[in-house]
CSV table of C-alpha atoms in Angstrom, one decimal:
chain,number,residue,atom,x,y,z
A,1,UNK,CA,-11.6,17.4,4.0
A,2,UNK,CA,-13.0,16.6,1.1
A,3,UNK,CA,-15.1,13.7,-0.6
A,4,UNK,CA,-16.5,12.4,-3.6
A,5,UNK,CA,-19.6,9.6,-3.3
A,6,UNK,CA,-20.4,7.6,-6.5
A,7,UNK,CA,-23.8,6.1,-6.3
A,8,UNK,CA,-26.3,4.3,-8.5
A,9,UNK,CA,-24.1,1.2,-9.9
A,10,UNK,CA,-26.1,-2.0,-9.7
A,11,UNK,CA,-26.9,-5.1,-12.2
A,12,UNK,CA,-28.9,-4.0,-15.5
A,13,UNK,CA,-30.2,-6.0,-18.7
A,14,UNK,CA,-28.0,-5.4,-22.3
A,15,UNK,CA,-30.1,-2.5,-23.8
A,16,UNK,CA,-30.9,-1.2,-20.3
A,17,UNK,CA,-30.2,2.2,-18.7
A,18,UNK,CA,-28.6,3.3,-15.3
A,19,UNK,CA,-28.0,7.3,-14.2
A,20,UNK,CA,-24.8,7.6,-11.7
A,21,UNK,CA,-24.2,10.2,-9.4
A,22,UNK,CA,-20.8,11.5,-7.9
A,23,UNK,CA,-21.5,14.0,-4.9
A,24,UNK,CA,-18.7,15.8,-3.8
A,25,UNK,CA,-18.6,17.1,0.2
A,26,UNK,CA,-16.6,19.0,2.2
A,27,UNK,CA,-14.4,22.5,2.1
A,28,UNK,CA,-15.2,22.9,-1.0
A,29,UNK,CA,-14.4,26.3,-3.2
A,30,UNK,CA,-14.9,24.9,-6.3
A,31,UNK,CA,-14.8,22.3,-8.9
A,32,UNK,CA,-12.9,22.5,-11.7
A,33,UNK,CA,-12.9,19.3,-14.1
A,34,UNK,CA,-15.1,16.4,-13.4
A,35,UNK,CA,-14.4,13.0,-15.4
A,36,UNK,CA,-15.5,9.4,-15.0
A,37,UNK,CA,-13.6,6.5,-15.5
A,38,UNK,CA,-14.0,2.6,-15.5
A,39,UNK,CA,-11.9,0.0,-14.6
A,40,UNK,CA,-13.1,-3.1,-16.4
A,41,UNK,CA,-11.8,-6.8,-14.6
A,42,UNK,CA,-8.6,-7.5,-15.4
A,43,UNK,CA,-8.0,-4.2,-17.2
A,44,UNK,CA,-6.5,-0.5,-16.9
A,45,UNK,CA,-9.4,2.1,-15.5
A,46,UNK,CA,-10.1,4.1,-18.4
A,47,UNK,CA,-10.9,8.0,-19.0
A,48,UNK,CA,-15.2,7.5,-19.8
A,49,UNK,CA,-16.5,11.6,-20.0
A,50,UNK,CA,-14.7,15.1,-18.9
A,51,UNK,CA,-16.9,17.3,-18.3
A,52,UNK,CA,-15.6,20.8,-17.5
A,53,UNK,CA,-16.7,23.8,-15.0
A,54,UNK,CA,-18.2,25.0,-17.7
A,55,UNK,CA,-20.1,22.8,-19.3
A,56,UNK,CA,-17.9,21.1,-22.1
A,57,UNK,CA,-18.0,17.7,-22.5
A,58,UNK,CA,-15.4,15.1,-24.4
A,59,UNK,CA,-16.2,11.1,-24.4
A,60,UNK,CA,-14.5,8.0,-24.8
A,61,UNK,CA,-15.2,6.7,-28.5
A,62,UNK,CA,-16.8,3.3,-27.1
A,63,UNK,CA,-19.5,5.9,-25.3
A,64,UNK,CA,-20.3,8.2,-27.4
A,65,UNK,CA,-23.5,8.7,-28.3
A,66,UNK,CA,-25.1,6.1,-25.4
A,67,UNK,CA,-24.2,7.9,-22.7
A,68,UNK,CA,-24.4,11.4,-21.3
A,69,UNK,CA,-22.4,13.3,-18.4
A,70,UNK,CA,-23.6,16.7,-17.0
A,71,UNK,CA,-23.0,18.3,-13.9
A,72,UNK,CA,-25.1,20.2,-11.1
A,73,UNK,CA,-22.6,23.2,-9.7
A,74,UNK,CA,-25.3,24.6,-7.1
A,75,UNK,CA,-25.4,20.5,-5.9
A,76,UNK,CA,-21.8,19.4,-6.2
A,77,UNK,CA,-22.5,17.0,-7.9
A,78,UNK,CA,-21.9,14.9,-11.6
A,79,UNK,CA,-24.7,12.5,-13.3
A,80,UNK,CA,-23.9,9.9,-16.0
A,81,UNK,CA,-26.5,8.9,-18.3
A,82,UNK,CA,-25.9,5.8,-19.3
A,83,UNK,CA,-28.1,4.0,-22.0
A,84,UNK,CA,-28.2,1.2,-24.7
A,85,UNK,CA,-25.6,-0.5,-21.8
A,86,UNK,CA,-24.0,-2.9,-23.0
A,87,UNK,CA,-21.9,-6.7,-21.1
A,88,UNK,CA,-18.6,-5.0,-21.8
A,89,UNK,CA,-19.7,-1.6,-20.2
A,90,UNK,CA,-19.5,-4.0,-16.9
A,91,UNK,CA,-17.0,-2.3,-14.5
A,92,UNK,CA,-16.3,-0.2,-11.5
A,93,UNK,CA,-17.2,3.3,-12.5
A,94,UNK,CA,-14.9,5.8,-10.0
A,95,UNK,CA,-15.2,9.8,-10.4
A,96,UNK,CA,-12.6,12.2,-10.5
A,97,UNK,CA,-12.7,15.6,-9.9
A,98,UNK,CA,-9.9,18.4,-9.5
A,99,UNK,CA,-11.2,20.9,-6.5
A,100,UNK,CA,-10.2,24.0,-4.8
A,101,UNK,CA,-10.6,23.5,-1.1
A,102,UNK,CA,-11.2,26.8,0.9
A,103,UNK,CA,-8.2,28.1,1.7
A,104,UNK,CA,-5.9,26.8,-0.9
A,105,UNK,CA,-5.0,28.5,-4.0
A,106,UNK,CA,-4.8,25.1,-6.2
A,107,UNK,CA,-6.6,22.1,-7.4
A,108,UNK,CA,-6.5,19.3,-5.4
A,109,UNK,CA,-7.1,15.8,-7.3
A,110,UNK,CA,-9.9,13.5,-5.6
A,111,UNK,CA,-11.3,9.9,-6.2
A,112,UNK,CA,-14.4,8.5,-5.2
A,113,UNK,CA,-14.3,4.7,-4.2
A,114,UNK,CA,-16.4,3.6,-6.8
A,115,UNK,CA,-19.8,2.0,-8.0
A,116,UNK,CA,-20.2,-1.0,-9.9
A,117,UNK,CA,-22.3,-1.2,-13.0
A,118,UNK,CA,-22.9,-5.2,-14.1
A,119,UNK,CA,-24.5,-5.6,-17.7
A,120,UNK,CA,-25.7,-9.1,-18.3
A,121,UNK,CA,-28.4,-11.0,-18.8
């Protein structure tokens, strides 16, 4: 089995910073693409940062430049940097990562449950 753990949500200032984590467990192979999404109340989860197994990141035009995604490969794991927050970055931010279980010969697709990130003042 396999499992991805967000942590690090939590209520923050406008102009404040917050680093997530997603740590992923299990029979794991490897990880292939990493993303984060957001799901905002009353509002479809949207695609934040991709980062891939490689290093290559892509960002959602309301990010960019505020906040940074990277990865640890020896750790499992996927950070997002998030500065210069702002009251609509308040969400629930999940992670997403396609993963080769031992074993299999194919990507499996995996969520985490979430953490929520609260921007006000």
């Amino acid at each position: 089995q396999v499992q991805l753990v967000e942590s690090g949500g939590g209520l923050v200032q406008p102009g404040g910073a917050l680093r997530l984590s997603c740590a992923a467990s299990g029979s794991i192979f490897s990880i292939n693409v990493m993303r984060w999404y957001r799901q905002a109340p009353g509002k479809q989860r949207e695609l934040v940062a991709i980062i891939t197994s490689d290093g290559g990141t892509n960002y959602a035009d309301s990010v960019k430049g505020r906040f940074t995604i990277s990865r640890d490969n020896a750790k499992n794991t996927m950070y997002l940097q998030m500065n210069t927050l702002k009251p609509e970055d308040t969400a629930v931010y999940y992670c997403n990562a396609e993963i080769y279980g031992l074993g299999n010969d194919y990507a499996a697709n995996y969520w985490g449950e979430g953490t929520l990130v609260a921007v006000s003042s």
